[in-house]
Short mmCIF file of C-alpha atoms in Angstrom, two decimals:
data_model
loop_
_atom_site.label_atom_id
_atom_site.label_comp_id
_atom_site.label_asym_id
_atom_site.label_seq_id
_atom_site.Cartn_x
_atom_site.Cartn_y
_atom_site.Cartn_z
CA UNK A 1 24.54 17.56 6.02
CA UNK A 2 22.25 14.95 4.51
CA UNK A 3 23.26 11.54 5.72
CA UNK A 4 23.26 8.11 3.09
CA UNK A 5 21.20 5.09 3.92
CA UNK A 6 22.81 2.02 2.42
CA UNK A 7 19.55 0.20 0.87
CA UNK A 8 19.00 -3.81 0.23
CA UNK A 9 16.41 -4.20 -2.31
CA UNK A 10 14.55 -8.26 -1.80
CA UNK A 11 12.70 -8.86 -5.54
CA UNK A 12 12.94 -7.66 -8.66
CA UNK A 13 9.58 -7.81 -9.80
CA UNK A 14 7.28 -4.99 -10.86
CA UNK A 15 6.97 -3.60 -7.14
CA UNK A 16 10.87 -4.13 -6.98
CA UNK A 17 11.58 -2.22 -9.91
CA UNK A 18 9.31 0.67 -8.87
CA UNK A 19 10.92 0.81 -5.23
CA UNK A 20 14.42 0.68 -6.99
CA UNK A 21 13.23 3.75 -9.45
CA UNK A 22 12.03 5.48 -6.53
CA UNK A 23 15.43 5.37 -4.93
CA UNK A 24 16.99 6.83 -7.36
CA UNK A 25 14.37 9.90 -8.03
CA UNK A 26 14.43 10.76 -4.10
CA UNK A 27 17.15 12.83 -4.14
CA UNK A 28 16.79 14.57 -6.93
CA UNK A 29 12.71 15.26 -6.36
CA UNK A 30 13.03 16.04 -2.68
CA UNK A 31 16.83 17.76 -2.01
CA UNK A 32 15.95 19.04 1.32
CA UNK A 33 15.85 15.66 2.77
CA UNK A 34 17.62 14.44 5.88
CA UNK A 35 19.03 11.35 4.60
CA UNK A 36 19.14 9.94 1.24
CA UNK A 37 19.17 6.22 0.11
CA UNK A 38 21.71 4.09 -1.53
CA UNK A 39 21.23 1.30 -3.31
CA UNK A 40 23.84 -1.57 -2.38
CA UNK A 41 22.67 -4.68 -3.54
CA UNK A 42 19.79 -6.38 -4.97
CA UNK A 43 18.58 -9.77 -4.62
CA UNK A 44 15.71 -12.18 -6.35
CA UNK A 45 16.01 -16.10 -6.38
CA UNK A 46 15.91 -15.48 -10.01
CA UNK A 47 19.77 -14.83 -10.82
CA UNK A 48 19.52 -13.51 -14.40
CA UNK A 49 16.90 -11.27 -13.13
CA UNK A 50 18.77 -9.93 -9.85
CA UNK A 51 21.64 -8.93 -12.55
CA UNK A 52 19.64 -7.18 -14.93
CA UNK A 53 17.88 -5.03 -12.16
CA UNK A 54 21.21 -4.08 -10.83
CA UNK A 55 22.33 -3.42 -14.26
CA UNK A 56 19.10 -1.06 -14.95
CA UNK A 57 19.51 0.92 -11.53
CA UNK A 58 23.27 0.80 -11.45
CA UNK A 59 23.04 -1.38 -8.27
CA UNK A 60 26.74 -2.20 -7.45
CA UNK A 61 26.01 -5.95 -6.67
CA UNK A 62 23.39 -8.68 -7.19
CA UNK A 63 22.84 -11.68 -5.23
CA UNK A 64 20.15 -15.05 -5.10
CA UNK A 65 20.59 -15.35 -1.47
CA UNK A 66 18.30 -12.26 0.18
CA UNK A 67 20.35 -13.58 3.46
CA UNK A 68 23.39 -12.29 1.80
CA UNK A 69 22.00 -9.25 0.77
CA UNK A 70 20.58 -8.57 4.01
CA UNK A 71 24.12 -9.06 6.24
CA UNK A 72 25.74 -6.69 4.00
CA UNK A 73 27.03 -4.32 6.73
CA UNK A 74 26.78 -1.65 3.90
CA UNK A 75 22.98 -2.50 4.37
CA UNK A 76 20.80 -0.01 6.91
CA UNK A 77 17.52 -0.65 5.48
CA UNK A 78 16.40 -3.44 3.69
CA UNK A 79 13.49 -3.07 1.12
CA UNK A 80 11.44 -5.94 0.99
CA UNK A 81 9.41 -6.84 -2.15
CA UNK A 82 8.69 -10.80 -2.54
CA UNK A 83 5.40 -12.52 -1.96
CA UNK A 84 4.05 -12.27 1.44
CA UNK A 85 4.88 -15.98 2.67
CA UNK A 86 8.97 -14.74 2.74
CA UNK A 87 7.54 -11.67 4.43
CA UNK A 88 8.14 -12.94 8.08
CA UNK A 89 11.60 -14.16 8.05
CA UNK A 90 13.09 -11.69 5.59
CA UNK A 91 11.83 -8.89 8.21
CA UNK A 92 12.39 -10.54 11.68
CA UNK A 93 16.28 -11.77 10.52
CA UNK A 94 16.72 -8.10 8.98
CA UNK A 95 15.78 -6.53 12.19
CA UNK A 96 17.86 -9.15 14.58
CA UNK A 97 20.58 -8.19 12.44
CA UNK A 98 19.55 -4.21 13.41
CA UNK A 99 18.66 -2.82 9.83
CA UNK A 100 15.30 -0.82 9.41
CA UNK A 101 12.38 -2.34 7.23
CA UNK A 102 10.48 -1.47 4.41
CA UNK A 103 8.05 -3.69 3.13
CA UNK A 104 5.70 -4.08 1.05
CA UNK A 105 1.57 -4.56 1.40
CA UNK A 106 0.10 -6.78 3.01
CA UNK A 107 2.90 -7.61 5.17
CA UNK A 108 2.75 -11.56 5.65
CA UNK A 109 0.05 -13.88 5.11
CA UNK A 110 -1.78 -13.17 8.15
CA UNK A 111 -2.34 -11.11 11.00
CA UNK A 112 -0.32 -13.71 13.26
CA UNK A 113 2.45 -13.32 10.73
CA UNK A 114 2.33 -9.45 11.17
CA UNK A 115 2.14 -9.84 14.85
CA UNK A 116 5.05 -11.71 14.73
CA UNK A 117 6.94 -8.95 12.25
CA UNK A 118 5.55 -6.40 15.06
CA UNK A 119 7.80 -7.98 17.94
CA UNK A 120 10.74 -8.45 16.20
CA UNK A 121 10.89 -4.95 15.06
CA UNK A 122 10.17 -3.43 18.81
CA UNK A 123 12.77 -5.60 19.88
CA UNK A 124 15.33 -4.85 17.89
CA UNK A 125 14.53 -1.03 18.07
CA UNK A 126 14.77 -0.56 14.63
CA UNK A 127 12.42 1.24 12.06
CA UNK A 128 9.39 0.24 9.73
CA UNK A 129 7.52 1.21 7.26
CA UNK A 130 5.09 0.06 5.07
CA UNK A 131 4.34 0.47 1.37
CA UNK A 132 0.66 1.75 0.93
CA UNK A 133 1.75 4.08 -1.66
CA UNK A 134 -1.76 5.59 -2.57
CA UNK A 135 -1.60 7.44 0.68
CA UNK A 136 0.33 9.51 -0.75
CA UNK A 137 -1.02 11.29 -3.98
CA UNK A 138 -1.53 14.85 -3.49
CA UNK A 139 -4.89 15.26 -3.63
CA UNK A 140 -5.53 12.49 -1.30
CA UNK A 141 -3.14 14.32 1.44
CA UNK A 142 -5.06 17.66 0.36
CA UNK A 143 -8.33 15.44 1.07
CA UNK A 144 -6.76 14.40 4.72
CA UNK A 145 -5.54 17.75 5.48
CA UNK A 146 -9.77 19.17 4.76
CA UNK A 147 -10.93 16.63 7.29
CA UNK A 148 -8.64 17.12 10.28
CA UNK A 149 -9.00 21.01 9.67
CA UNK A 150 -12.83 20.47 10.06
CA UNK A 151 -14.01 21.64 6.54
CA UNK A 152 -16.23 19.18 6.23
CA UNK A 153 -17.30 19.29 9.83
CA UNK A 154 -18.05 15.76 11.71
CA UNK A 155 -17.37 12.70 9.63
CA UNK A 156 -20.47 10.74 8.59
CA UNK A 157 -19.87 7.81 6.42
CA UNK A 158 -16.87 7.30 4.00
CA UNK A 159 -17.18 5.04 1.04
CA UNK A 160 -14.38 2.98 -0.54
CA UNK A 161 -13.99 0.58 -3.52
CA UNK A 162 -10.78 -0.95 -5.11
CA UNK A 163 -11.94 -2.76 -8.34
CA UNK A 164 -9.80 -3.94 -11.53
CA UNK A 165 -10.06 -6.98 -13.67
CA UNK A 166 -6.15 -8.04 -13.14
CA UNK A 167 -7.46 -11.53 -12.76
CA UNK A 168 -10.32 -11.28 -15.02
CA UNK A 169 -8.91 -12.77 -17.81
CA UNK A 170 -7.72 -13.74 -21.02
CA UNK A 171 -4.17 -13.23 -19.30
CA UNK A 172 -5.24 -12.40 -15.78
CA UNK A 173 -6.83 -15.96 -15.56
CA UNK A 174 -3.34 -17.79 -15.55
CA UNK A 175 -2.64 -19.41 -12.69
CA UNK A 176 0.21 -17.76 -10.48
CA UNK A 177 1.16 -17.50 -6.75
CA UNK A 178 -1.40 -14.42 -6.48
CA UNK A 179 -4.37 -17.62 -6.13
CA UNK A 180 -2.65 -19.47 -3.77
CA UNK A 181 -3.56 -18.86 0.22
CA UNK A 182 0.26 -20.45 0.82
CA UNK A 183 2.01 -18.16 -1.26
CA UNK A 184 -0.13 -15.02 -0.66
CA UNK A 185 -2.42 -15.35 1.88
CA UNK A 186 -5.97 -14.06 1.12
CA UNK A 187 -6.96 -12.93 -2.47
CA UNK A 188 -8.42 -9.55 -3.21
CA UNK A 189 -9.02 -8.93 0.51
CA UNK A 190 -5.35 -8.81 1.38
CA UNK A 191 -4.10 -7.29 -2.38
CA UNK A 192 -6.72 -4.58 -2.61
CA UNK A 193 -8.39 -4.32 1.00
CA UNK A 194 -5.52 -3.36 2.70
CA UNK A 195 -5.29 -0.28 -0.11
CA UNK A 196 -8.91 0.05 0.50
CA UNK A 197 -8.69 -0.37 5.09
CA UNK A 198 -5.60 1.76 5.46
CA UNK A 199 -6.95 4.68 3.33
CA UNK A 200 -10.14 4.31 5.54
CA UNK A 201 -8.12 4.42 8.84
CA UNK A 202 -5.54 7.65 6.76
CA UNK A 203 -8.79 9.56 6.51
CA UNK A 204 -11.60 8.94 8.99
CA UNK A 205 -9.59 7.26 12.04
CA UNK A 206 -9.81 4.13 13.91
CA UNK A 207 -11.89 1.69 12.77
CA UNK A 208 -14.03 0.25 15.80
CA UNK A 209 -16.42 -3.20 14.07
CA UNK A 210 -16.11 -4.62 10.87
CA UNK A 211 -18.89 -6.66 9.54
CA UNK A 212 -18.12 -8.65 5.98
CA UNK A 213 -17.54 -11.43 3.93
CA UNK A 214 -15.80 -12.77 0.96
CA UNK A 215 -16.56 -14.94 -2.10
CA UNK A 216 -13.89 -16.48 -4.86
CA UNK A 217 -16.04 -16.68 -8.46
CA UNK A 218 -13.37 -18.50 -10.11
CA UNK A 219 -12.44 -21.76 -8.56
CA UNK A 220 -9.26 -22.72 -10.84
CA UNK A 221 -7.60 -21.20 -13.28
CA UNK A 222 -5.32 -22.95 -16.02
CA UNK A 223 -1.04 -23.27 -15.04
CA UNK A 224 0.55 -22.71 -18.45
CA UNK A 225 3.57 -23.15 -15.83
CA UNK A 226 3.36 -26.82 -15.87
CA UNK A 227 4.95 -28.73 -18.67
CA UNK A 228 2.40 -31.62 -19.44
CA UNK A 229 -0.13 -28.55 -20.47
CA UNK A 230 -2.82 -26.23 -19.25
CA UNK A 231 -4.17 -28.23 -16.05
CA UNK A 232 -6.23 -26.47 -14.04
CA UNK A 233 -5.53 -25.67 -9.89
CA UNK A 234 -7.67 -24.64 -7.24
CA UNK A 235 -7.72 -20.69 -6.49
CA UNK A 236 -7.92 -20.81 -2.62
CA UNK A 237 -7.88 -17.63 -1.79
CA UNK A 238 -10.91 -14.47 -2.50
CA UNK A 239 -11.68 -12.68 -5.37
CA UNK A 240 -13.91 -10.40 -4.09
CA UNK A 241 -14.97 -9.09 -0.57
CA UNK A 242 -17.67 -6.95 0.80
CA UNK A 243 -17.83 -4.82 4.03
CA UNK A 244 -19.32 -3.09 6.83
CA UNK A 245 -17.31 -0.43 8.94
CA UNK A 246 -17.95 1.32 12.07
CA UNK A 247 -15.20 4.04 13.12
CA UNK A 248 -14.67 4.85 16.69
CA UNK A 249 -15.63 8.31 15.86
CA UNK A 250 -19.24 7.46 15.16
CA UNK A 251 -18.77 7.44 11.38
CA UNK A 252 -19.84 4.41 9.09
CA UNK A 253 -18.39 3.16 6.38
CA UNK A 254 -19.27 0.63 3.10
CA UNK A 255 -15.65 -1.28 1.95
CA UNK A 256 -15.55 -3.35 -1.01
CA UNK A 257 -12.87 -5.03 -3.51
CA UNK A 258 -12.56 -7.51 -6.74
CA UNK A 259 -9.74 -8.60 -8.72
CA UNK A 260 -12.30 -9.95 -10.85
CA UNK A 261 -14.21 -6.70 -11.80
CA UNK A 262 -14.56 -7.54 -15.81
CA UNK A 263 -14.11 -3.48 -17.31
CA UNK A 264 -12.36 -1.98 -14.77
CA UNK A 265 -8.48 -0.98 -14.81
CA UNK A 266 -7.37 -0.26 -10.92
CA UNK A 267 -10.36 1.96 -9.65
CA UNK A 268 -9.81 2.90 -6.62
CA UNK A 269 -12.11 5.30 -5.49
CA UNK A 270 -13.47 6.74 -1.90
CA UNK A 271 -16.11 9.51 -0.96
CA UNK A 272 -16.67 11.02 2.49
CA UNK A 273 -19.38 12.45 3.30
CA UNK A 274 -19.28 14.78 6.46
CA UNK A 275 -21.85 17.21 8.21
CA UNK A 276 -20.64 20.68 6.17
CA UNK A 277 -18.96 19.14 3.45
CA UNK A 278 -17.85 16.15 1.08
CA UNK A 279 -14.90 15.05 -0.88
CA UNK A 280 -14.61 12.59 -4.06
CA UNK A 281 -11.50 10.88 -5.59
CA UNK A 282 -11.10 8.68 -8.06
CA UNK A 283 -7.03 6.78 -8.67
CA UNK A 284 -7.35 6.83 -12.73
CA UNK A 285 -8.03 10.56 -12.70
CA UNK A 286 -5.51 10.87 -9.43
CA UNK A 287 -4.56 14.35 -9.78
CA UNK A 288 -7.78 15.57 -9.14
CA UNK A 289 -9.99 16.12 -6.25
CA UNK A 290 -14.11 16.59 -6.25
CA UNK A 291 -14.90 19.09 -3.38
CA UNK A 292 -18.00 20.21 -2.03
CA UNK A 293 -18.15 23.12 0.57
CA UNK A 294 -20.98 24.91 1.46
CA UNK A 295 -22.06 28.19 -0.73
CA UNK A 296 -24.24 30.96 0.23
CA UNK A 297 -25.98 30.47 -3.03
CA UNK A 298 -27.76 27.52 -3.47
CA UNK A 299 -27.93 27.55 -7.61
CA UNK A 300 -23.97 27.11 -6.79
CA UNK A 301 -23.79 24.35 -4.29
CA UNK A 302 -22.45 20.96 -6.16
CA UNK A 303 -19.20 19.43 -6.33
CA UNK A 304 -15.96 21.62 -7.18
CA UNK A 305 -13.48 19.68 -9.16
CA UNK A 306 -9.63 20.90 -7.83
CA UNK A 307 -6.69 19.95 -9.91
CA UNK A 308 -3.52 19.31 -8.01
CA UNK A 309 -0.94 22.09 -8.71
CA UNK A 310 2.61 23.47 -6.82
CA UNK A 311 0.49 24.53 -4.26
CA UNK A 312 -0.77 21.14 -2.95
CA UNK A 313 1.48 18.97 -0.84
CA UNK A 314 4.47 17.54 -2.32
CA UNK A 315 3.32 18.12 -6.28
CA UNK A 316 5.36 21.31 -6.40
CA UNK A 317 8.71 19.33 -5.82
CA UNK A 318 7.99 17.66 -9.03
CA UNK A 319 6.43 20.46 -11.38
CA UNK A 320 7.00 24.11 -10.20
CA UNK A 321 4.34 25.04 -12.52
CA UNK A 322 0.31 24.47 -12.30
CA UNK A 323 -1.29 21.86 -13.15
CA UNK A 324 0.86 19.17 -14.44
CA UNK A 325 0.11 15.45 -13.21
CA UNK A 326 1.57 13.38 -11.58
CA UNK A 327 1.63 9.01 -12.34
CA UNK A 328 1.36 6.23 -9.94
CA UNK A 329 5.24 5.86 -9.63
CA UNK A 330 5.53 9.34 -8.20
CA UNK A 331 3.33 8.39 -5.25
CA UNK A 332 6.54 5.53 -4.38
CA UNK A 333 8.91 8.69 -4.77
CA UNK A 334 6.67 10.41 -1.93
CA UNK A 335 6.53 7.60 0.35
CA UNK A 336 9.99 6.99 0.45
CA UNK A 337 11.04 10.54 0.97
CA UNK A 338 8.63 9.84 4.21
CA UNK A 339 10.66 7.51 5.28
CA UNK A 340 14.52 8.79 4.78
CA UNK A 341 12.61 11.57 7.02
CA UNK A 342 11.74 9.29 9.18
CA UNK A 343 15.54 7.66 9.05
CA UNK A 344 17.16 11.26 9.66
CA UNK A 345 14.89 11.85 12.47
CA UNK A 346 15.40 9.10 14.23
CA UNK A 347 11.22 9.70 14.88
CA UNK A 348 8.79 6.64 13.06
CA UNK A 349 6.86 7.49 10.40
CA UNK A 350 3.64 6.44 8.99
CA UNK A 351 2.24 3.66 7.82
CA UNK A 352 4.54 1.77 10.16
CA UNK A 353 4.27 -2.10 11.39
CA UNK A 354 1.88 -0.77 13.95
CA UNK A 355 -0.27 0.72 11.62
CA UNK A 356 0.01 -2.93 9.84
CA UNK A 357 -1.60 -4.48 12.40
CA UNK A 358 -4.41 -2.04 12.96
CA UNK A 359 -5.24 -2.87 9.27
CA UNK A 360 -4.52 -6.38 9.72
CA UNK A 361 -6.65 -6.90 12.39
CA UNK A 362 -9.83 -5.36 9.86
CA UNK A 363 -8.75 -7.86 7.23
CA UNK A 364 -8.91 -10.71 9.76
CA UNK A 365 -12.34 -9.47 10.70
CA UNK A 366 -14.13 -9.54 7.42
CA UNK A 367 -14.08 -13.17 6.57
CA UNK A 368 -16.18 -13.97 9.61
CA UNK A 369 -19.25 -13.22 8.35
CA UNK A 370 -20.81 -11.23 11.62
CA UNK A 371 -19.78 -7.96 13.39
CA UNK A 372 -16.50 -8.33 15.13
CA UNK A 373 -15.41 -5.42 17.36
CA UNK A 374 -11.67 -5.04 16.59
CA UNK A 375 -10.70 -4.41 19.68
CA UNK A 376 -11.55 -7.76 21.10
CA UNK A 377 -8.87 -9.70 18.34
CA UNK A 378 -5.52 -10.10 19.84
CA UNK A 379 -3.31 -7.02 19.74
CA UNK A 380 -0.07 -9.02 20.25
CA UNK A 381 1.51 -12.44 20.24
CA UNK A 382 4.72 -13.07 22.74
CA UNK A 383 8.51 -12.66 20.48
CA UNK A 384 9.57 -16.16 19.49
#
């Protein structure tokens, strides 16, 4: 019999609210789970906004105080989705305190941060796991499950690009914590490159150098947030960054992101190219998949495009029938039914905190302008 997971849900903003609908959905999208989740409180510094998000997901309890939430001894697994600078100490008290994390991209501000989020968890023995949620459309597991079956033969170079012009502007060019290094660490690089280095690692493997760099176009941007006007603050994190990859199995790779990217709306894209075949996939069109395998023919060799059906991994627990799409939120339902897996099992999952790090530790590299081999920045700090 299916066990419950008593669930702690930190912020109420747009991620919150699409973690919270994805606990909900679980259950009834994925019935043959383990374990199942159950949301017990919610918490955001915000109080009117903590009520209404326990109001809109039924959410027996609210809170302002995240400590609160977390100590609940209802609470196995608290959900963590607030601005990476609470990040470390929401996670490292949660696991002293023995409940399982779930957080959010990029986890902390840093790599050090992560590190230290690392050694907590391994010392408390709990779980982790990490929300990197477009792992998990169909046709991008379909596109994982090609290459480690060797239908495209030996990996040769793998493209990826994350652009959208979020922080383009009119609206996007209002100050918030998103510009801020403090609040959020680095820019586009941590926002969008960890999207854009974790689905590198999910379908090529290791990643062995990174050679990059990073640029911020807009300097300030006007904080309507202020009450003697529209004074303008310093962005001091990225906007954009640009990058280099070598993977340990010999494969190359071009890596690049902006926030800034006037006409685009979240395209996320990759291509990998390997020594039989190639695959193409593009987020706004995310139910399909652009194949090429060889043909005997060459008048028919060219790219096949696939649409995601019942047949592809995890689609058919949505829509029996063919050929009906999945949205964005879906992918959340998916990655959480990973994890109450993971839960039941008692076995990690992935992307877990280690996994974190392994990305981290590419993000670190990129800002330094010259080829870093990964493997010489530090693997681990000592547990405070």
């Amino acid at each position: 019999m299916a066990r419950t997971i008593g669930v702690a849900i930190i912020g109420t903003g747009f991620m919150g609210s699409i973690h919270a609908r994805a606990h909900t959905l679980v259950r009834q999208v994925f019935p043959e789970l383990g374990a199942f989740p159950e949301l017990k409180v919610v918490a955001d510094i915000d109080g009117p906004a903590a009520e209404r998000a326990a109001f809109k997901h039924s959410i027996p309890r609210w809170t302002t105080d995240w400590r609160d939430a977390i100590a609940d001894p209802a609470v196995e697994l608290v959900d963590i989705s607030v601005p990476p600078f609470l990040h470390q100490q929401i996670a490292t008290e949660a696991a002293a305190l023995g409940k399982h994390v779930y957080c959010e991209k990029p986890v902390g501000r840093t790599l050090e941060e992560g590190l230290a989020i690392q050694a907590a968890i391994h010392q408390a023995g709990v779980q982790s796991f990490i929300g990197l949620n477009y792992r998990w459309a169909p046709a991008v597991q379909y596109a994982r499950e090609l290459i480690q079956t060797g239908k495209l033969g030996e990996v040769r170079t793998v493209r990826i690009a994350f652009r959208t012009d979020a922080a383009a502007g009119p609206i996007g060019a209002t100050y918030t914590w998103r510009f801020n290094r403090e609040a959020a660490g680095a820019g586009a690089l941590a926002d969008l490159g960890a999207h854009v280095f974790d689905m590198g690692r999910y379908l090529a493997g290791d990643i062995d150098e990174v050679c990059g760099t990073t640029a911020t176009q807009v300097a300030s941007r006007p904080d309507r947030s202020r009450p003697e006007g529209q004074q303008d603050r310093d962005v001091t994190n990225d906007d954009t960054f640009g990058a280099l990859v070598t993977f340990k199995s010999g494969a190359t790779g071009i890596f690049e992101a902006s926030r800034i990217a006037t006409g685009t709306r979240s395209d996320f894209e990759f291509e990998v190219t390997g020594s039989v075949g190639a695959l193409r996939w593009y987020f706004p069109h995310l139910n399909d998949l652009h194949v090429y395998l060889p043909q005997e023919d060459r008048r028919n060799v060219g790219f096949t495009r696939l649409r995601m059906s019942a047949e592809h991994p995890s689609q058919g627990n949505f829509i029996p029938s063919p050929g009906q799409p999945l949205g964005y939120p879906d992918t959340k339902v998916i990655e959480l039914s990973t994890l109450m897996e993971a839960l039941a099992s008692g076995k990690p999952a992935s992307p877990n905190i280690d996994d974190w790090v392994m990305t981290a530790r590419a993000l670190e590299a990129v800002p330094q302008r010259r080829w870093v081999k990964l493997d010489a920045i530090a693997a681990s700090i000592p547990a405070s």
